[in-house]
Amino acid sequence: MRPAPPSDPLSTTLILALVVPLQGPAGVLGPSCESAARLAVEELNAVGGVLGREVRLVTVDGGAPPARVAAEVEALVAPGAVDGVVGWHTSAVRQALLPGIAGRVPYVYTAQYEGGERTPGVFLTGETDAAQLLPAMRLLAESAGVRRWCTVGNDYVWPRVTARAARGYARDCGGRVRDQVFVPLGTEEFGPVLRRIERCEADAVLMLLVGADAARFNRAFAAHGLHQRCLRLSTHMDENILLATGAEATDGLWATAGFFETLATPESLDFGARYAARFGVHAPVVGSLGESCFEGVRLLAALAERARSLDVRAMCAVRDPVSYEGPRGVVRLDGNHLAQRLYLARADAFDFHIVAQL
């Protein structure tokens, strides 16, 4: 594959394609993703930008069908109209993007995902199953006696790969996955799924559902009365989904992530204050999924500054540690993945109460 035409070294602007969902089940997350990325850009520009260039975002709707997203992004990358790609979107979109942009421009993927991505030039800020899901399942097994699991996920690569891993994790925790169910993105009727959860007598449901699908499932789960005897654990839950769920349907709901809005560290509190000062107290809630786009912009900037270039090969050749301090504290690049602290939290109406660091 031919590399993208090099950006003009005399250009005073560095343009990033921000690929975030503006429609579909994940569309509920798009506003917080955009706001967090914009704050990162504005703060970088306030101190001179990246490599002396002002940073600007071009938003691409990552909630469209994957092939359409890939075509739109490649149309920006091929003529050199953008210098990099950053964003939160599904693994199906990531896999569609790779053939057209891998190796041409740096690509920072910010979503929590199934793990295993090693494509040169792809850098990942999101949590992965092995570091996040296994210790969370172990804690629920030890503290709540969870032994029988049922996995409920959307039908694409991330839930299916994670469900396979969860079978081994459950055995490691002295239990087993008794059933697994996959539903299309955009599912509205969960009656058959709830009946399967009942039949397998699950102690807990591993939720691998995206955005509005997760909120609809939570409401149906509570209406069916399952919340009275069955826990739920999600690796893909933030405060926006809690708001869409409704307080009455969050009892017994657990989540694991590298960031929560209620994380009471100096770095996270300072980030929250800056975000509120910039966008107002009624701005979209910025939980782990939206905040990941702030991390994505910051990581790309740190890589570019360390490599002294936006060239993918130069970034991949960097051997010195790449790290920065952000809302998640001091984080560093380990291979092509961001190493960070992870937490387990219990839903409390519209907020998360952090119970443990994993």
PDB file of N, CA, C and O in Angstrom, residues 288-339:
ATOM      1  N   SER A 288     -16.041   7.249  31.030  1.00  0.00           N
ATOM      2  CA  SER A 288     -14.842   6.599  30.499  1.00  0.00           C
ATOM      3  C   SER A 288     -14.810   6.571  28.974  1.00  0.00           C
ATOM      4  O   SER A 288     -13.749   6.708  28.364  1.00  0.00           O
ATOM      5  N   LEU A 289     -15.973   6.405  28.335  1.00  0.00           N
ATOM      6  CA  LEU A 289     -15.985   6.248  26.887  1.00  0.00           C
ATOM      7  C   LEU A 289     -15.709   7.575  26.187  1.00  0.00           C
ATOM      8  O   LEU A 289     -14.882   7.651  25.271  1.00  0.00           O
ATOM      9  N   GLY A 290     -16.373   8.643  26.625  1.00  0.00           N
ATOM     10  CA  GLY A 290     -16.100   9.944  26.037  1.00  0.00           C
ATOM     11  C   GLY A 290     -14.715  10.443  26.389  1.00  0.00           C
ATOM     12  O   GLY A 290     -13.988  10.958  25.528  1.00  0.00           O
ATOM     13  N   GLU A 291     -14.322  10.292  27.651  1.00  0.00           N
ATOM     14  CA  GLU A 291     -13.015  10.779  28.091  1.00  0.00           C
ATOM     15  C   GLU A 291     -11.882  10.103  27.335  1.00  0.00           C
ATOM     16  O   GLU A 291     -10.803  10.676  27.166  1.00  0.00           O
ATOM     17  N   SER A 292     -12.128   8.878  26.842  1.00  0.00           N
ATOM     18  CA  SER A 292     -11.079   8.174  26.105  1.00  0.00           C
ATOM     19  C   SER A 292     -10.615   8.964  24.889  1.00  0.00           C
ATOM     20  O   SER A 292      -9.459   8.826  24.461  1.00  0.00           O
ATOM     21  N   CYS A 293     -11.483   9.803  24.329  1.00  0.00           N
ATOM     22  CA  CYS A 293     -11.081  10.601  23.163  1.00  0.00           C
ATOM     23  C   CYS A 293     -10.121  11.722  23.561  1.00  0.00           C
ATOM     24  O   CYS A 293      -9.278  12.130  22.758  1.00  0.00           O
ATOM     25  N   PHE A 294     -10.242  12.225  24.784  1.00  0.00           N
ATOM     26  CA  PHE A 294      -9.233  13.147  25.315  1.00  0.00           C
ATOM     27  C   PHE A 294      -7.890  12.434  25.369  1.00  0.00           C
ATOM     28  O   PHE A 294      -6.866  12.966  24.929  1.00  0.00           O
ATOM     29  N   GLU A 295      -7.898  11.205  25.886  1.00  0.00           N
ATOM     30  CA  GLU A 295      -6.671  10.416  25.964  1.00  0.00           C
ATOM     31  C   GLU A 295      -6.081  10.167  24.579  1.00  0.00           C
ATOM     32  O   GLU A 295      -4.865  10.214  24.390  1.00  0.00           O
ATOM     33  N   GLY A 296      -6.954   9.894  23.602  1.00  0.00           N
ATOM     34  CA  GLY A 296      -6.468   9.611  22.256  1.00  0.00           C
ATOM     35  C   GLY A 296      -5.721  10.766  21.636  1.00  0.00           C
ATOM     36  O   GLY A 296      -4.649  10.598  21.027  1.00  0.00           O
ATOM     37  N   VAL A 297      -6.277  11.973  21.779  1.00  0.00           N
ATOM     38  CA  VAL A 297      -5.608  13.161  21.239  1.00  0.00           C
ATOM     39  C   VAL A 297      -4.288  13.399  21.965  1.00  0.00           C
ATOM     40  O   VAL A 297      -3.257  13.690  21.342  1.00  0.00           O
ATOM     41  N   ARG A 298      -4.309  13.243  23.301  1.00  0.00           N
ATOM     42  CA  ARG A 298      -3.086  13.469  24.065  1.00  0.00           C
ATOM     43  C   ARG A 298      -2.007  12.442  23.725  1.00  0.00           C
ATOM     44  O   ARG A 298      -0.823  12.779  23.660  1.00  0.00           O
ATOM     45  N   LEU A 299      -2.404  11.179  23.522  1.00  0.00           N
ATOM     46  CA  LEU A 299      -1.411  10.163  23.185  1.00  0.00           C
ATOM     47  C   LEU A 299      -0.788  10.444  21.823  1.00  0.00           C
ATOM     48  O   LEU A 299       0.433  10.332  21.660  1.00  0.00           O
ATOM     49  N   LEU A 300      -1.601  10.809  20.847  1.00  0.00           N
ATOM     50  CA  LEU A 300      -1.039  11.110  19.530  1.00  0.00           C
ATOM     51  C   LEU A 300      -0.063  12.277  19.625  1.00  0.00           C
ATOM     52  O   LEU A 300       1.017  12.250  19.011  1.00  0.00           O
ATOM     53  N   ALA A 301      -0.406  13.287  20.421  1.00  0.00           N
ATOM     54  CA  ALA A 301       0.485  14.426  20.586  1.00  0.00           C
ATOM     55  C   ALA A 301       1.794  14.002  21.243  1.00  0.00           C
ATOM     56  O   ALA A 301       2.885  14.427  20.820  1.00  0.00           O
ATOM     57  N   ALA A 302       1.703  13.151  22.272  1.00  0.00           N
ATOM     58  CA  ALA A 302       2.910  12.691  22.957  1.00  0.00           C
ATOM     59  C   ALA A 302       3.803  11.878  22.027  1.00  0.00           C
ATOM     60  O   ALA A 302       5.035  12.006  22.040  1.00  0.00           O
ATOM     61  N   LEU A 303       3.197  11.029  21.202  1.00  0.00           N
ATOM     62  CA  LEU A 303       3.962  10.241  20.231  1.00  0.00           C
ATOM     63  C   LEU A 303       4.659  11.133  19.216  1.00  0.00           C
ATOM     64  O   LEU A 303       5.837  10.937  18.887  1.00  0.00           O
ATOM     65  N   ALA A 304       3.921  12.118  18.696  1.00  0.00           N
ATOM     66  CA  ALA A 304       4.496  13.012  17.697  1.00  0.00           C
ATOM     67  C   ALA A 304       5.658  13.807  18.275  1.00  0.00           C
ATOM     68  O   ALA A 304       6.703  13.968  17.622  1.00  0.00           O
ATOM     69  N   GLU A 305       5.492  14.286  19.490  1.00  0.00           N
ATOM     70  CA  GLU A 305       6.563  15.072  20.101  1.00  0.00           C
ATOM     71  C   GLU A 305       7.789  14.207  20.372  1.00  0.00           C
ATOM     72  O   GLU A 305       8.929  14.642  20.177  1.00  0.00           O
ATOM     73  N   ARG A 306       7.572  12.954  20.811  1.00  0.00           N
ATOM     74  CA  ARG A 306       8.706  12.072  21.089  1.00  0.00           C
ATOM     75  C   ARG A 306       9.434  11.693  19.798  1.00  0.00           C
ATOM     76  O   ARG A 306      10.671  11.637  19.763  1.00  0.00           O
ATOM     77  N   ALA A 307       8.664  11.427  18.729  1.00  0.00           N
ATOM     78  CA  ALA A 307       9.265  11.044  17.443  1.00  0.00           C
ATOM     79  C   ALA A 307       9.755  12.244  16.655  1.00  0.00           C
ATOM     80  O   ALA A 307      10.487  12.083  15.673  1.00  0.00           O
ATOM     81  N   ARG A 308       9.315  13.450  17.070  1.00  0.00           N
ATOM     82  CA  ARG A 308       9.592  14.689  16.332  1.00  0.00           C
ATOM     83  C   ARG A 308       9.055  14.611  14.913  1.00  0.00           C
ATOM     84  O   ARG A 308       9.607  15.181  13.966  1.00  0.00           O
ATOM     85  N   SER A 309       7.965  13.862  14.745  1.00  0.00           N
ATOM     86  CA  SER A 309       7.418  13.646  13.408  1.00  0.00           C
ATOM     87  C   SER A 309       6.030  13.040  13.542  1.00  0.00           C
ATOM     88  O   SER A 309       5.686  12.420  14.546  1.00  0.00           O
ATOM     89  N   LEU A 310       5.229  13.199  12.476  1.00  0.00           N
ATOM     90  CA  LEU A 310       3.947  12.514  12.379  1.00  0.00           C
ATOM     91  C   LEU A 310       4.036  11.282  11.484  1.00  0.00           C
ATOM     92  O   LEU A 310       3.035  10.628  11.213  1.00  0.00           O
ATOM     93  N   ASP A 311       5.236  10.967  11.044  1.00  0.00           N
ATOM     94  CA  ASP A 311       5.434   9.804  10.189  1.00  0.00           C
ATOM     95  C   ASP A 311       5.231   8.525  11.009  1.00  0.00           C
ATOM     96  O   ASP A 311       5.781   8.381  12.102  1.00  0.00           O
ATOM     97  N   VAL A 312       4.443   7.601  10.463  1.00  0.00           N
ATOM     98  CA  VAL A 312       4.133   6.375  11.188  1.00  0.00           C
ATOM     99  C   VAL A 312       5.394   5.586  11.505  1.00  0.00           C
ATOM    100  O   VAL A 312       5.563   5.070  12.621  1.00  0.00           O
ATOM    101  N   ARG A 313       6.307   5.482  10.548  1.00  0.00           N
ATOM    102  CA  ARG A 313       7.520   4.704  10.784  1.00  0.00           C
ATOM    103  C   ARG A 313       8.364   5.315  11.897  1.00  0.00           C
ATOM    104  O   ARG A 313       8.961   4.592  12.709  1.00  0.00           O
ATOM    105  N   ALA A 314       8.424   6.639  11.934  1.00  0.00           N
ATOM    106  CA  ALA A 314       9.180   7.304  12.998  1.00  0.00           C
ATOM    107  C   ALA A 314       8.540   7.050  14.358  1.00  0.00           C
ATOM    108  O   ALA A 314       9.242   6.816  15.353  1.00  0.00           O
ATOM    109  N   MET A 315       7.219   7.066  14.418  1.00  0.00           N
ATOM    110  CA  MET A 315       6.540   6.800  15.686  1.00  0.00           C
ATOM    111  C   MET A 315       6.771   5.361  16.147  1.00  0.00           C
ATOM    112  O   MET A 315       7.007   5.101  17.325  1.00  0.00           O
ATOM    113  N   CYS A 316       6.712   4.432  15.210  1.00  0.00           N
ATOM    114  CA  CYS A 316       6.911   3.022  15.557  1.00  0.00           C
ATOM    115  C   CYS A 316       8.351   2.744  15.981  1.00  0.00           C
ATOM    116  O   CYS A 316       8.608   1.773  16.699  1.00  0.00           O
ATOM    117  N   ALA A 317       9.268   3.585  15.535  1.00  0.00           N
ATOM    118  CA  ALA A 317      10.685   3.373  15.842  1.00  0.00           C
ATOM    119  C   ALA A 317      11.087   3.974  17.184  1.00  0.00           C
ATOM    120  O   ALA A 317      12.211   3.753  17.651  1.00  0.00           O
ATOM    121  N   VAL A 318      10.196   4.733  17.824  1.00  0.00           N
ATOM    122  CA  VAL A 318      10.517   5.359  19.109  1.00  0.00           C
ATOM    123  C   VAL A 318      10.795   4.281  20.145  1.00  0.00           C
ATOM    124  O   VAL A 318      10.001   3.354  20.329  1.00  0.00           O
ATOM    125  N   ARG A 319      11.922   4.369  20.804  1.00  0.00           N
ATOM    126  CA  ARG A 319      12.281   3.395  21.821  1.00  0.00           C
ATOM    127  C   ARG A 319      12.219   3.985  23.229  1.00  0.00           C
ATOM    128  O   ARG A 319      12.128   3.260  24.209  1.00  0.00           O
ATOM    129  N   ASP A 320      12.314   5.308  23.347  1.00  0.00           N
ATOM    130  CA  ASP A 320      12.206   5.933  24.654  1.00  0.00           C
ATOM    131  C   ASP A 320      10.772   5.840  25.156  1.00  0.00           C
ATOM    132  O   ASP A 320       9.821   5.818  24.359  1.00  0.00           O
ATOM    133  N   PRO A 321      10.557   5.780  26.468  1.00  0.00           N
ATOM    134  CA  PRO A 321       9.197   5.691  26.998  1.00  0.00           C
ATOM    135  C   PRO A 321       8.339   6.880  26.567  1.00  0.00           C
ATOM    136  O   PRO A 321       8.794   8.023  26.586  1.00  0.00           O
ATOM    137  N   VAL A 322       7.127   6.588  26.157  1.00  0.00           N
ATOM    138  CA  VAL A 322       6.157   7.631  25.811  1.00  0.00           C
ATOM    139  C   VAL A 322       5.118   7.662  26.922  1.00  0.00           C
ATOM    140  O   VAL A 322       4.438   6.665  27.177  1.00  0.00           O
ATOM    141  N   SER A 323       5.019   8.791  27.614  1.00  0.00           N
ATOM    142  CA  SER A 323       4.061   8.910  28.702  1.00  0.00           C
ATOM    143  C   SER A 323       3.589  10.352  28.798  1.00  0.00           C
ATOM    144  O   SER A 323       4.199  11.270  28.236  1.00  0.00           O
ATOM    145  N   TYR A 324       2.507  10.547  29.513  1.00  0.00           N
ATOM    146  CA  TYR A 324       1.996  11.891  29.776  1.00  0.00           C
ATOM    147  C   TYR A 324       1.081  11.811  30.990  1.00  0.00           C
ATOM    148  O   TYR A 324       0.667  10.727  31.400  1.00  0.00           O
ATOM    149  N   GLU A 325       0.748  12.950  31.564  1.00  0.00           N
ATOM    150  CA  GLU A 325      -0.177  13.011  32.692  1.00  0.00           C
ATOM    151  C   GLU A 325      -1.505  13.563  32.212  1.00  0.00           C
ATOM    152  O   GLU A 325      -1.556  14.632  31.618  1.00  0.00           O
ATOM    153  N   GLY A 326      -2.574  12.808  32.454  1.00  0.00           N
ATOM    154  CA  GLY A 326      -3.902  13.218  32.029  1.00  0.00           C
ATOM    155  C   GLY A 326      -4.928  12.910  33.092  1.00  0.00           C
ATOM    156  O   GLY A 326      -4.586  12.644  34.252  1.00  0.00           O
ATOM    157  N   PRO A 327      -6.221  12.895  32.733  1.00  0.00           N
ATOM    158  CA  PRO A 327      -7.277  12.634  33.703  1.00  0.00           C
ATOM    159  C   PRO A 327      -7.154  11.277  34.391  1.00  0.00           C
ATOM    160  O   PRO A 327      -7.661  11.101  35.502  1.00  0.00           O
ATOM    161  N   ARG A 328      -6.499  10.314  33.741  1.00  0.00           N
ATOM    162  CA  ARG A 328      -6.321   8.986  34.336  1.00  0.00           C
ATOM    163  C   ARG A 328      -5.025   8.880  35.122  1.00  0.00           C
ATOM    164  O   ARG A 328      -4.611   7.788  35.521  1.00  0.00           O
ATOM    165  N   GLY A 329      -4.368  10.002  35.347  1.00  0.00           N
ATOM    166  CA  GLY A 329      -3.083  10.022  36.039  1.00  0.00           C
ATOM    167  C   GLY A 329      -1.945   9.909  35.047  1.00  0.00           C
ATOM    168  O   GLY A 329      -2.101  10.191  33.848  1.00  0.00           O
ATOM    169  N   VAL A 330      -0.795   9.498  35.514  1.00  0.00           N
ATOM    170  CA  VAL A 330       0.351   9.303  34.625  1.00  0.00           C
ATOM    171  C   VAL A 330       0.169   7.963  33.917  1.00  0.00           C
ATOM    172  O   VAL A 330       0.046   6.919  34.560  1.00  0.00           O
ATOM    173  N   VAL A 331       0.136   8.003  32.614  1.00  0.00           N
ATOM    174  CA  VAL A 331      -0.028   6.799  31.804  1.00  0.00           C
ATOM    175  C   VAL A 331       1.155   6.691  30.862  1.00  0.00           C
ATOM    176  O   VAL A 331       1.803   7.684  30.539  1.00  0.00           O
ATOM    177  N   ARG A 332       1.427   5.475  30.428  1.00  0.00           N
ATOM    178  CA  ARG A 332       2.568   5.276  29.529  1.00  0.00           C
ATOM    179  C   ARG A 332       2.202   4.244  28.474  1.00  0.00           C
ATOM    180  O   ARG A 332       1.309   3.411  28.672  1.00  0.00           O
ATOM    181  N   LEU A 333       2.903   4.317  27.369  1.00  0.00           N
ATOM    182  CA  LEU A 333       2.692   3.372  26.285  1.00  0.00           C
ATOM    183  C   LEU A 333       3.537   2.130  26.533  1.00  0.00           C
ATOM    184  O   LEU A 333       4.749   2.213  26.724  1.00  0.00           O
ATOM    185  N   ASP A 334       2.874   0.981  26.541  1.00  0.00           N
ATOM    186  CA  ASP A 334       3.545  -0.304  26.694  1.00  0.00           C
ATOM    187  C   ASP A 334       3.311  -1.073  25.403  1.00  0.00           C
ATOM    188  O   ASP A 334       2.230  -1.595  25.171  1.00  0.00           O
ATOM    189  N   GLY A 335       4.325  -1.122  24.522  1.00  0.00           N
ATOM    190  CA  GLY A 335       4.091  -1.626  23.166  1.00  0.00           C
ATOM    191  C   GLY A 335       3.249  -0.606  22.434  1.00  0.00           C
ATOM    192  O   GLY A 335       3.633   0.553  22.295  1.00  0.00           O
ATOM    193  N   ASN A 336       2.055  -1.024  21.993  1.00  0.00           N
ATOM    194  CA  ASN A 336       1.158  -0.060  21.346  1.00  0.00           C
ATOM    195  C   ASN A 336      -0.122   0.162  22.151  1.00  0.00           C
ATOM    196  O   ASN A 336      -1.087   0.716  21.664  1.00  0.00           O
ATOM    197  N   HIS A 337      -0.109  -0.299  23.424  1.00  0.00           N
ATOM    198  CA  HIS A 337      -1.256  -0.127  24.311  1.00  0.00           C
ATOM    199  C   HIS A 337      -0.907   0.798  25.473  1.00  0.00           C
ATOM    200  O   HIS A 337       0.216   0.753  25.987  1.00  0.00           O
ATOM    201  N   LEU A 338      -1.883   1.586  25.908  1.00  0.00           N
ATOM    202  CA  LEU A 338      -1.682   2.464  27.046  1.00  0.00           C
ATOM    203  C   LEU A 338      -1.827   1.667  28.345  1.00  0.00           C
ATOM    204  O   LEU A 338      -2.828   0.982  28.562  1.00  0.00           O
ATOM    205  N   ALA A 339      -0.809   1.731  29.200  1.00  0.00           N
ATOM    206  CA  ALA A 339      -0.876   1.094  30.519  1.00  0.00           C
ATOM    207  C   ALA A 339      -1.483   2.091  31.496  1.00  0.00           C
ATOM    208  O   ALA A 339      -1.068   3.249  31.552  1.00  0.00           O
TER     209      ALA A 339
END
